[in-house]
PDB file of C-alpha atoms in Angstrom:
ATOM      1  CA  MET A 152      -0.727   2.207 -24.660  1.00  0.00           C
ATOM      2  CA  LYS A 153      -1.153   0.547 -21.399  1.00  0.00           C
ATOM      3  CA  THR A 154      -0.481   2.429 -18.465  1.00  0.00           C
ATOM      4  CA  GLY A 155       0.418   0.852 -15.430  1.00  0.00           C
ATOM      5  CA  VAL A 156       0.068   2.536 -11.503  1.00  0.00           C
ATOM      6  CA  ILE A 157       1.479   1.276  -8.522  1.00  0.00           C
ATOM      7  CA  ASP A 158       1.410   2.357  -5.188  1.00  0.00           C
ATOM      8  CA  VAL A 159       3.835   0.892  -2.865  1.00  0.00           C
ATOM      9  CA  GLY A 160       1.432   2.118   0.451  1.00  0.00           C
ATOM     10  CA  GLY A 161       3.792   2.474   4.025  1.00  0.00           C
ATOM     11  CA  GLY A 162       1.292   2.605   6.660  1.00  0.00           C
ATOM     12  CA  MET A 163       0.432   6.120   7.505  1.00  0.00           C
ATOM     13  CA  ARG A 164       2.721   7.498   5.172  1.00  0.00           C
ATOM     14  CA  ALA A 165       0.785   6.113   2.444  1.00  0.00           C
ATOM     15  CA  SER A 166      -1.402   9.769   2.536  1.00  0.00           C
ATOM     16  CA  TYR A 167       1.010  10.969   0.106  1.00  0.00           C
ATOM     17  CA  GLY A 168      -0.497   8.127  -2.316  1.00  0.00           C
ATOM     18  CA  ALA A 169      -4.486   9.247  -1.135  1.00  0.00           C
ATOM     19  CA  GLY A 170      -3.755  12.579  -2.298  1.00  0.00           C
ATOM     20  CA  VAL A 171      -2.266  11.275  -5.940  1.00  0.00           C
ATOM     21  CA  PHE A 172      -4.986   9.527  -6.524  1.00  0.00           C
ATOM     22  CA  ASP A 173      -7.761  12.199  -5.363  1.00  0.00           C
ATOM     23  CA  TRP A 174      -5.779  14.143  -8.004  1.00  0.00           C
ATOM     24  CA  CYS A 175      -6.019  11.575 -10.477  1.00  0.00           C
ATOM     25  CA  MET A 176      -9.900  11.444 -10.247  1.00  0.00           C
ATOM     26  CA  ASP A 177     -10.443  15.170  -9.760  1.00  0.00           C
ATOM     27  CA  ASN A 178      -8.509  15.157 -13.451  1.00  0.00           C
ATOM     28  CA  ASP A 179     -10.220  12.286 -15.084  1.00  0.00           C
ATOM     29  CA  ILE A 180      -6.674  10.036 -14.863  1.00  0.00           C
ATOM     30  CA  HIS A 181      -7.326   6.295 -15.758  1.00  0.00           C
ATOM     31  CA  PHE A 182      -4.994   3.161 -15.481  1.00  0.00           C
ATOM     32  CA  ASP A 183      -5.344   0.315 -16.561  1.00  0.00           C
ATOM     33  CA  TYR A 184      -3.000  -2.009 -14.633  1.00  0.00           C
ATOM     34  CA  CYS A 185      -2.691  -1.146 -11.181  1.00  0.00           C
ATOM     35  CA  ILE A 186      -1.134  -2.855  -7.981  1.00  0.00           C
ATOM     36  CA  GLY A 187      -1.157  -1.881  -4.461  1.00  0.00           C
ATOM     37  CA  VAL A 188       1.071  -2.539  -1.813  1.00  0.00           C
ATOM     38  CA  SER A 189      -0.048  -2.695   1.688  1.00  0.00           C
ATOM     39  CA  ALA A 190      -1.805   0.717   2.412  1.00  0.00           C
ATOM     40  CA  GLY A 191      -1.381   1.402  -1.521  1.00  0.00           C
ATOM     41  CA  SER A 192      -3.798  -1.527  -1.887  1.00  0.00           C
ATOM     42  CA  ALA A 193      -6.461   0.722   0.322  1.00  0.00           C
ATOM     43  CA  ASN A 194      -5.819   4.090  -1.738  1.00  0.00           C
ATOM     44  CA  ILE A 195      -5.996   1.726  -4.825  1.00  0.00           C
ATOM     45  CA  VAL A 196      -9.648   0.210  -4.803  1.00  0.00           C
ATOM     46  CA  SER A 197     -10.905   3.536  -3.373  1.00  0.00           C
ATOM     47  CA  TYR A 198      -9.214   5.154  -6.830  1.00  0.00           C
ATOM     48  CA  LEU A 199     -11.200   2.177  -8.906  1.00  0.00           C
ATOM     49  CA  ALA A 200     -15.050   2.749  -6.965  1.00  0.00           C
ATOM     50  CA  GLY A 201     -14.352   6.201  -7.686  1.00  0.00           C
ATOM     51  CA  GLN A 202     -14.560   7.318  -4.085  1.00  0.00           C
ATOM     52  CA  ARG A 203     -12.544  10.644  -4.000  1.00  0.00           C
ATOM     53  CA  GLY A 204     -11.252  11.596  -0.713  1.00  0.00           C
ATOM     54  CA  ARG A 205     -12.470   8.412   0.773  1.00  0.00           C
ATOM     55  CA  ASN A 206      -8.893   8.015   2.204  1.00  0.00           C
ATOM     56  CA  TYR A 207      -8.058  11.130   3.454  1.00  0.00           C
ATOM     57  CA  VAL A 208     -10.998  10.343   6.067  1.00  0.00           C
ATOM     58  CA  PHE A 209      -9.029   7.320   6.799  1.00  0.00           C
ATOM     59  CA  TYR A 210      -5.891   8.487   7.280  1.00  0.00           C
ATOM     60  CA  THR A 211      -6.779  11.515   9.307  1.00  0.00           C
ATOM     61  CA  ASP A 212      -9.630  10.241  11.203  1.00  0.00           C
ATOM     62  CA  TYR A 213     -10.348   6.435  11.327  1.00  0.00           C
ATOM     63  CA  ASP A 214      -6.884   5.156  11.417  1.00  0.00           C
ATOM     64  CA  LEU A 215      -6.196   7.719  14.610  1.00  0.00           C
ATOM     65  CA  ARG A 216      -8.724   6.185  16.532  1.00  0.00           C
ATOM     66  CA  ASP A 217      -7.717   3.509  19.325  1.00  0.00           C
ATOM     67  CA  GLU A 218      -9.847   1.259  17.713  1.00  0.00           C
ATOM     68  CA  SER A 219      -7.972   1.146  14.507  1.00  0.00           C
ATOM     69  CA  MET A 220      -4.308   1.246  16.156  1.00  0.00           C
ATOM     70  CA  SER A 221      -3.055   0.625  20.047  1.00  0.00           C
ATOM     71  CA  LEU A 222      -1.299  -1.107  22.315  1.00  0.00           C
ATOM     72  CA  ARG A 223      -4.732  -2.225  23.808  1.00  0.00           C
ATOM     73  CA  ASN A 224      -5.514  -3.838  20.516  1.00  0.00           C
ATOM     74  CA  TYR A 225      -1.935  -5.739  21.281  1.00  0.00           C
ATOM     75  CA  VAL A 226      -2.787  -6.730  24.632  1.00  0.00           C
ATOM     76  CA  ARG A 227      -5.956  -8.186  23.490  1.00  0.00           C
ATOM     77  CA  THR A 228      -4.898  -9.860  20.256  1.00  0.00           C
ATOM     78  CA  ARG A 229      -1.479  -9.444  19.543  1.00  0.00           C
ATOM     79  CA  ASN A 230      -2.787  -7.109  16.533  1.00  0.00           C
ATOM     80  CA  PHE A 231      -1.289  -3.971  17.113  1.00  0.00           C
ATOM     81  CA  VAL A 232      -3.531  -2.424  14.033  1.00  0.00           C
ATOM     82  CA  ASP A 233      -7.223  -3.795  13.795  1.00  0.00           C
ATOM     83  CA  LEU A 234      -7.278  -4.808  10.270  1.00  0.00           C
ATOM     84  CA  GLU A 235     -10.908  -5.824  10.791  1.00  0.00           C
ATOM     85  CA  TYR A 236     -11.859  -2.466  12.060  1.00  0.00           C
ATOM     86  CA  ALA A 237     -10.478  -0.372   8.906  1.00  0.00           C
ATOM     87  CA  TYR A 238     -11.228  -2.652   6.370  1.00  0.00           C
ATOM     88  CA  GLY A 239     -13.960  -4.567   7.578  1.00  0.00           C
ATOM     89  CA  LYS A 240     -16.305  -3.001  10.235  1.00  0.00           C
ATOM     90  CA  LEU A 241     -15.951   0.945   8.758  1.00  0.00           C
ATOM     91  CA  SER A 242     -15.779  -0.514   5.131  1.00  0.00           C
ATOM     92  CA  ASN A 243     -18.332  -2.895   4.609  1.00  0.00           C
ATOM     93  CA  SER A 244     -21.990  -2.552   3.782  1.00  0.00           C
ATOM     94  CA  GLY A 245     -23.944  -0.163   6.847  1.00  0.00           C
ATOM     95  CA  GLY A 246     -20.610   0.812   8.080  1.00  0.00           C
ATOM     96  CA  GLU A 247     -19.162   4.667   8.535  1.00  0.00           C
ATOM     97  CA  TYR A 248     -17.607   4.805   5.217  1.00  0.00           C
ATOM     98  CA  PRO A 249     -18.271   1.646   3.065  1.00  0.00           C
ATOM     99  CA  LEU A 250     -16.686   0.797  -0.013  1.00  0.00           C
ATOM    100  CA  ASP A 251     -18.101   0.776  -3.331  1.00  0.00           C
ATOM    101  CA  PHE A 252     -17.391  -2.664  -4.077  1.00  0.00           C
ATOM    102  CA  ALA A 253     -19.974  -3.041  -6.814  1.00  0.00           C
ATOM    103  CA  ALA A 254     -17.890  -0.057  -8.725  1.00  0.00           C
ATOM    104  CA  ALA A 255     -14.371  -0.861  -7.977  1.00  0.00           C
ATOM    105  CA  LEU A 256     -15.340  -4.503  -9.164  1.00  0.00           C
ATOM    106  CA  ALA A 257     -17.120  -2.720 -12.748  1.00  0.00           C
ATOM    107  CA  ASN A 258     -13.847  -0.662 -13.437  1.00  0.00           C
ATOM    108  CA  PRO A 259     -12.394  -2.155 -16.146  1.00  0.00           C
ATOM    109  CA  ALA A 260      -8.469  -1.754 -14.691  1.00  0.00           C
ATOM    110  CA  GLU A 261      -6.679  -4.653 -13.656  1.00  0.00           C
ATOM    111  CA  PHE A 262      -6.035  -4.727 -10.187  1.00  0.00           C
ATOM    112  CA  LYS A 263      -3.761  -6.804  -8.610  1.00  0.00           C
ATOM    113  CA  ILE A 264      -2.706  -6.570  -4.358  1.00  0.00           C
ATOM    114  CA  VAL A 265       0.957  -7.698  -3.275  1.00  0.00           C
ATOM    115  CA  ALA A 266       0.731  -9.708   0.081  1.00  0.00           C
ATOM    116  CA  THR A 267       3.987 -11.967   1.755  1.00  0.00           C
ATOM    117  CA  ASP A 268       3.153 -15.689   2.449  1.00  0.00           C
ATOM    118  CA  ALA A 269       4.204 -16.192   5.949  1.00  0.00           C
ATOM    119  CA  PHE A 270       5.251 -19.712   5.796  1.00  0.00           C
ATOM    120  CA  SER A 271       7.581 -19.474   2.189  1.00  0.00           C
ATOM    121  CA  GLY A 272       8.369 -16.040   2.561  1.00  0.00           C
ATOM    122  CA  LYS A 273       7.170 -15.827  -1.257  1.00  0.00           C
ATOM    123  CA  PRO A 274       4.738 -12.651  -2.505  1.00  0.00           C
ATOM    124  CA  ARG A 275       1.158 -13.380  -3.643  1.00  0.00           C
ATOM    125  CA  TYR A 276      -0.791 -11.554  -6.323  1.00  0.00           C
ATOM    126  CA  PHE A 277      -4.467 -11.201  -5.413  1.00  0.00           C
ATOM    127  CA  ASP A 278      -6.950  -9.661  -7.411  1.00  0.00           C
ATOM    128  CA  LYS A 279     -10.624  -8.496  -7.556  1.00  0.00           C
ATOM    129  CA  THR A 280     -11.778 -12.176  -8.005  1.00  0.00           C
ATOM    130  CA  ASP A 281     -10.188 -12.989  -4.435  1.00  0.00           C
ATOM    131  CA  MET A 282     -12.664 -10.365  -3.067  1.00  0.00           C
ATOM    132  CA  SER A 283     -16.132 -10.077  -2.714  1.00  0.00           C
ATOM    133  CA  GLN A 284     -19.126  -7.178  -0.898  1.00  0.00           C
ATOM    134  CA  ASP A 285     -17.753  -7.356   2.637  1.00  0.00           C
ATOM    135  CA  ASP A 286     -14.887  -9.526   2.106  1.00  0.00           C
ATOM    136  CA  TYR A 287     -11.880  -7.614   1.748  1.00  0.00           C
ATOM    137  CA  GLY A 288      -9.531 -10.071   3.178  1.00  0.00           C
ATOM    138  CA  ALA A 289      -6.743  -9.625   0.496  1.00  0.00           C
ATOM    139  CA  ILE A 290      -6.212  -6.033   1.255  1.00  0.00           C
ATOM    140  CA  LYS A 291      -5.853  -6.838   4.947  1.00  0.00           C
ATOM    141  CA  ALA A 292      -3.039  -9.395   4.147  1.00  0.00           C
ATOM    142  CA  SER A 293      -1.680  -7.087   2.356  1.00  0.00           C
ATOM    143  CA  SER A 294      -1.240  -4.656   4.938  1.00  0.00           C
ATOM    144  CA  CYS A 295      -0.514  -6.956   8.044  1.00  0.00           C
ATOM    145  CA  VAL A 296       2.424  -5.399   9.474  1.00  0.00           C
ATOM    146  CA  PRO A 297       5.116  -8.169  10.783  1.00  0.00           C
ATOM    147  CA  ALA A 298       5.658  -8.050  14.563  1.00  0.00           C
ATOM    148  CA  ALA A 299       3.128  -5.512  14.659  1.00  0.00           C
ATOM    149  CA  ASN A 300       0.369  -8.188  13.759  1.00  0.00           C
ATOM    150  CA  ARG A 301       0.010 -11.950  13.479  1.00  0.00           C
ATOM    151  CA  PRO A 302      -0.182 -12.863   9.890  1.00  0.00           C
ATOM    152  CA  TYR A 303      -3.858 -12.223   8.346  1.00  0.00           C
ATOM    153  CA  TYR A 304      -5.248 -15.672   6.662  1.00  0.00           C
ATOM    154  CA  VAL A 305      -7.097 -15.875   3.384  1.00  0.00           C
ATOM    155  CA  TYR A 306      -8.213 -19.219   1.997  1.00  0.00           C
ATOM    156  CA  GLY A 307      -6.575 -20.980   4.725  1.00  0.00           C
ATOM    157  CA  ASN A 308      -3.139 -19.443   4.589  1.00  0.00           C
ATOM    158  CA  GLY A 309      -1.341 -16.911   6.610  1.00  0.00           C
ATOM    159  CA  TYR A 310      -0.013 -13.538   4.769  1.00  0.00           C
ATOM    160  CA  TYR A 311       1.975 -10.488   5.942  1.00  0.00           C
ATOM    161  CA  ASP A 312       2.512  -7.093   4.399  1.00  0.00           C
ATOM    162  CA  GLY A 313       3.081  -7.600   0.558  1.00  0.00           C
ATOM    163  CA  GLY A 314       6.213  -4.913   1.206  1.00  0.00           C
ATOM    164  CA  MET A 315       8.251  -7.964   2.536  1.00  0.00           C
ATOM    165  CA  SER A 316       8.584  -9.801  -0.445  1.00  0.00           C
ATOM    166  CA  ASP A 317       8.121  -7.293  -3.652  1.00  0.00           C
ATOM    167  CA  PRO A 318       8.035  -3.748  -2.651  1.00  0.00           C
ATOM    168  CA  ILE A 319       8.120  -2.206  -6.157  1.00  0.00           C
ATOM    169  CA  PRO A 320       6.411  -4.617  -8.082  1.00  0.00           C
ATOM    170  CA  LEU A 321       7.559  -2.805 -11.235  1.00  0.00           C
ATOM    171  CA  GLU A 322       8.801  -5.864 -13.557  1.00  0.00           C
ATOM    172  CA  LYS A 323       4.949  -7.159 -12.664  1.00  0.00           C
ATOM    173  CA  CYS A 324       3.862  -4.199 -14.599  1.00  0.00           C
ATOM    174  CA  PHE A 325       5.773  -4.672 -17.703  1.00  0.00           C
ATOM    175  CA  GLU A 326       5.239  -8.438 -17.863  1.00  0.00           C
ATOM    176  CA  ALA A 327       1.617  -7.656 -17.934  1.00  0.00           C
ATOM    177  CA  GLY A 328       2.216  -5.711 -20.863  1.00  0.00           C
ATOM    178  CA  CYS A 329       2.406  -2.330 -19.511  1.00  0.00           C
ATOM    179  CA  ASP A 330       4.008   0.383 -21.857  1.00  0.00           C
ATOM    180  CA  ARG A 331       4.494   2.948 -19.061  1.00  0.00           C
ATOM    181  CA  VAL A 332       4.177   2.754 -15.348  1.00  0.00           C
ATOM    182  CA  VAL A 333       3.574   5.851 -12.619  1.00  0.00           C
ATOM    183  CA  LEU A 334       5.100   4.628  -9.598  1.00  0.00           C
ATOM    184  CA  VAL A 335       4.090   6.310  -6.219  1.00  0.00           C
ATOM    185  CA  LEU A 336       6.698   5.914  -3.902  1.00  0.00           C
ATOM    186  CA  THR A 337       5.850   7.390   0.160  1.00  0.00           C
ATOM    187  CA  ARG A 338       9.550   8.052   0.749  1.00  0.00           C
ATOM    188  CA  PRO A 339      11.837  10.612  -1.384  1.00  0.00           C
ATOM    189  CA  LYS A 340      13.218   9.190  -4.600  1.00  0.00           C
ATOM    190  CA  ASP A 341      16.739   8.814  -3.214  1.00  0.00           C
ATOM    191  CA  PHE A 342      15.898   7.217   0.365  1.00  0.00           C
ATOM    192  CA  GLU A 343      17.899   3.935   0.605  1.00  0.00           C
ATOM    193  CA  ARG A 344      16.364   1.359   2.984  1.00  0.00           C
ATOM    194  CA  ASP A 345      18.396   0.467   6.341  1.00  0.00           C
ATOM    195  CA  PRO A 346      18.654  -3.143   6.025  1.00  0.00           C
ATOM    196  CA  ARG A 347      19.032  -2.676  10.133  1.00  0.00           C
ATOM    197  CA  LYS A 348      15.308  -1.365  10.436  1.00  0.00           C
ATOM    198  CA  ASP A 349      13.928  -4.802   9.396  1.00  0.00           C
ATOM    199  CA  ALA A 350      16.511  -6.743  11.742  1.00  0.00           C
ATOM    200  CA  ALA A 351      14.200  -6.486  14.894  1.00  0.00           C
ATOM    201  CA  ALA A 352      10.544  -7.432  13.421  1.00  0.00           C
ATOM    202  CA  ALA A 353      12.307 -10.309  11.739  1.00  0.00           C
ATOM    203  CA  ALA A 354      13.715 -11.712  15.005  1.00  0.00           C
ATOM    204  CA  VAL A 355      10.416 -11.471  16.185  1.00  0.00           C
ATOM    205  CA  ILE A 356       8.789 -13.643  13.750  1.00  0.00           C
ATOM    206  CA  ARG A 357      11.856 -15.715  12.928  1.00  0.00           C
ATOM    207  CA  ARG A 358      10.740 -18.886  15.320  1.00  0.00           C
ATOM    208  CA  GLU A 359       7.239 -18.942  14.435  1.00  0.00           C
ATOM    209  CA  PHE A 360       7.611 -18.006  10.472  1.00  0.00           C
ATOM    210  CA  PRO A 361      11.321 -18.561   9.301  1.00  0.00           C
ATOM    211  CA  LYS A 362      11.037 -17.617   5.464  1.00  0.00           C
ATOM    212  CA  ALA A 363       8.967 -14.460   6.152  1.00  0.00           C
ATOM    213  CA  ALA A 364      11.889 -13.127   8.606  1.00  0.00           C
ATOM    214  CA  GLU A 365      14.255 -13.977   5.760  1.00  0.00           C
ATOM    215  CA  ALA A 366      12.237 -12.391   3.438  1.00  0.00           C
ATOM    216  CA  LEU A 367      11.948  -9.162   6.044  1.00  0.00           C
ATOM    217  CA  SER A 368      15.856  -9.472   6.632  1.00  0.00           C
ATOM    218  CA  LYS A 369      16.214  -8.993   2.789  1.00  0.00           C
ATOM    219  CA  ARG A 370      13.517  -6.059   1.954  1.00  0.00           C
ATOM    220  CA  ALA A 371      16.255  -3.499   2.020  1.00  0.00           C
ATOM    221  CA  LEU A 372      18.115  -4.992  -0.544  1.00  0.00           C
ATOM    222  CA  VAL A 373      15.090  -6.034  -2.586  1.00  0.00           C
ATOM    223  CA  TYR A 374      13.471  -2.362  -2.174  1.00  0.00           C
ATOM    224  CA  ASN A 375      17.107  -0.693  -3.253  1.00  0.00           C
ATOM    225  CA  THR A 376      17.382  -2.709  -6.536  1.00  0.00           C
ATOM    226  CA  GLU A 377      13.920  -2.193  -7.783  1.00  0.00           C
ATOM    227  CA  LEU A 378      14.009   1.602  -6.407  1.00  0.00           C
ATOM    228  CA  TRP A 379      17.210   1.605  -8.927  1.00  0.00           C
ATOM    229  CA  VAL A 380      15.933  -0.166 -11.923  1.00  0.00           C
ATOM    230  CA  ALA A 381      12.799   1.896 -11.454  1.00  0.00           C
ATOM    231  CA  LYS A 382      14.974   4.800 -12.069  1.00  0.00           C
ATOM    232  CA  GLN A 383      16.582   3.293 -15.383  1.00  0.00           C
ATOM    233  CA  TYR A 384      13.336   2.836 -16.843  1.00  0.00           C
ATOM    234  CA  GLU A 385      12.548   6.566 -15.762  1.00  0.00           C
ATOM    235  CA  LYS A 386      15.616   7.771 -17.841  1.00  0.00           C
ATOM    236  CA  LYS A 387      13.856   5.832 -20.580  1.00  0.00           C
ATOM    237  CA  GLY A 388      10.852   7.663 -20.293  1.00  0.00           C
ATOM    238  CA  LYS A 389       8.962   4.416 -19.402  1.00  0.00           C
ATOM    239  CA  VAL A 390       8.249   5.088 -16.041  1.00  0.00           C
ATOM    240  CA  LEU A 391       7.222   8.354 -13.567  1.00  0.00           C
ATOM    241  CA  ILE A 392       8.555   8.503 -10.060  1.00  0.00           C
ATOM    242  CA  VAL A 393       6.115  10.870  -7.932  1.00  0.00           C
ATOM    243  CA  ALA A 394       7.363  10.808  -4.287  1.00  0.00           C
ATOM    244  CA  PRO A 395       7.385  13.442  -1.803  1.00  0.00           C
ATOM    245  CA  ASP A 396      10.393  15.636  -1.557  1.00  0.00           C
ATOM    246  CA  ASP A 397      10.387  15.114   2.476  1.00  0.00           C
ATOM    247  CA  ILE A 398       8.001  12.965   5.052  1.00  0.00           C
ATOM    248  CA  GLY A 399       8.983  15.093   7.977  1.00  0.00           C
ATOM    249  CA  GLY A 400       9.970  12.165   9.978  1.00  0.00           C
ATOM    250  CA  MET A 401       7.016  10.564   9.699  1.00  0.00           C
ATOM    251  CA  SER A 402       7.279   6.466  10.128  1.00  0.00           C
ATOM    252  CA  THR A 403       4.655   3.333   8.999  1.00  0.00           C
ATOM    253  CA  LEU A 404       2.636   3.979  12.309  1.00  0.00           C
ATOM    254  CA  THR A 405       2.797   8.180  12.875  1.00  0.00           C
ATOM    255  CA  ARG A 406      -0.367   9.389  14.269  1.00  0.00           C
ATOM    256  CA  ASP A 407       0.050  13.036  13.624  1.00  0.00           C
ATOM    257  CA  PRO A 408      -2.663  14.632  12.278  1.00  0.00           C
ATOM    258  CA  GLU A 409      -0.939  17.570  10.982  1.00  0.00           C
ATOM    259  CA  MET A 410       1.704  15.416   9.163  1.00  0.00           C
ATOM    260  CA  ILE A 411      -0.783  13.261   7.652  1.00  0.00           C
ATOM    261  CA  ASP A 412      -2.427  16.361   6.070  1.00  0.00           C
ATOM    262  CA  ILE A 413       0.749  18.326   4.587  1.00  0.00           C
ATOM    263  CA  LEU A 414       1.743  14.961   3.298  1.00  0.00           C
ATOM    264  CA  TYR A 415      -1.318  14.228   1.449  1.00  0.00           C
ATOM    265  CA  HIS A 416      -1.414  17.645  -0.076  1.00  0.00           C
ATOM    266  CA  LYS A 417       2.386  16.791  -1.231  1.00  0.00           C
ATOM    267  CA  GLY A 418       0.493  13.841  -3.259  1.00  0.00           C
ATOM    268  CA  TYR A 419      -1.658  16.313  -4.257  1.00  0.00           C
ATOM    269  CA  LYS A 420       0.400  18.657  -5.766  1.00  0.00           C
ATOM    270  CA  ASP A 421       3.197  16.221  -7.109  1.00  0.00           C
ATOM    271  CA  ALA A 422       0.789  14.469  -8.905  1.00  0.00           C
ATOM    272  CA  GLU A 423       0.079  17.066 -11.411  1.00  0.00           C
ATOM    273  CA  ALA A 424       3.450  15.570 -13.228  1.00  0.00           C
ATOM    274  CA  ILE A 425       1.192  12.752 -13.972  1.00  0.00           C
ATOM    275  CA  LYS A 426      -0.918  14.468 -16.834  1.00  0.00           C
ATOM    276  CA  ALA A 427       2.346  15.346 -19.079  1.00  0.00           C
ATOM    277  CA  PHE A 428       3.629  12.056 -18.806  1.00  0.00           C
ATOM    278  CA  MET A 429       0.676  10.409 -19.941  1.00  0.00           C
ATOM    279  CA  ALA A 430      -0.149  12.759 -22.834  1.00  0.00           C
TER     280      ALA A 430
END
């Protein structure tokens, strides 16, 4: 029985997924195939490394610092979120909380990281071989928020957030041979994305990256369709959707530590459903 897991990310809302994976570590839950989208890729790499609680510290402390997210960053570099700070300075050897990359690499689970090609608008699926000690460009690329950030370059090509092109990569899991999949969402299960929310960001990047803007303008349709498909699989017992009942109005870049903490603990509690699903 090959079991997959997907964390769809969602910026600071991904603290919910951090809670889910800490519960998995506390209860010795292992997956064979893991896909991370945006901040979900950071959640999963810490899980694969066995670093329980690491993501919680990032969401409740490091990500709230101006060095991580601020208008000052944007004015200086045109990047509101400093990806090099979270996934570089803090995570590299000698940083405040280094990623145990050797442990993540040694973990037998397959790991895919979804990013969106800024020039073609198509999804790119990175894996462990695309990273090395203190070089986590694939995670930075997957977490690069359009309009708030310039594209992040890996192998000489620019990338945006993976959620733009394949927000719920469920079919990728089944194509890889998974028999069942745990899907971690960071919005309620009945949430349907409104295409108008992506229009402003698409307008900002359209002139320079028209294909990426096109992908962004279609994100709501793709997300809603992929979620519908996930619900059909769930009815057949092949998918377990783990999702918060409420997110308290949190957005991608919310920096309220109390709300972040609440969502983390929701994820930890809701993850208990995984045990019965994998029994």
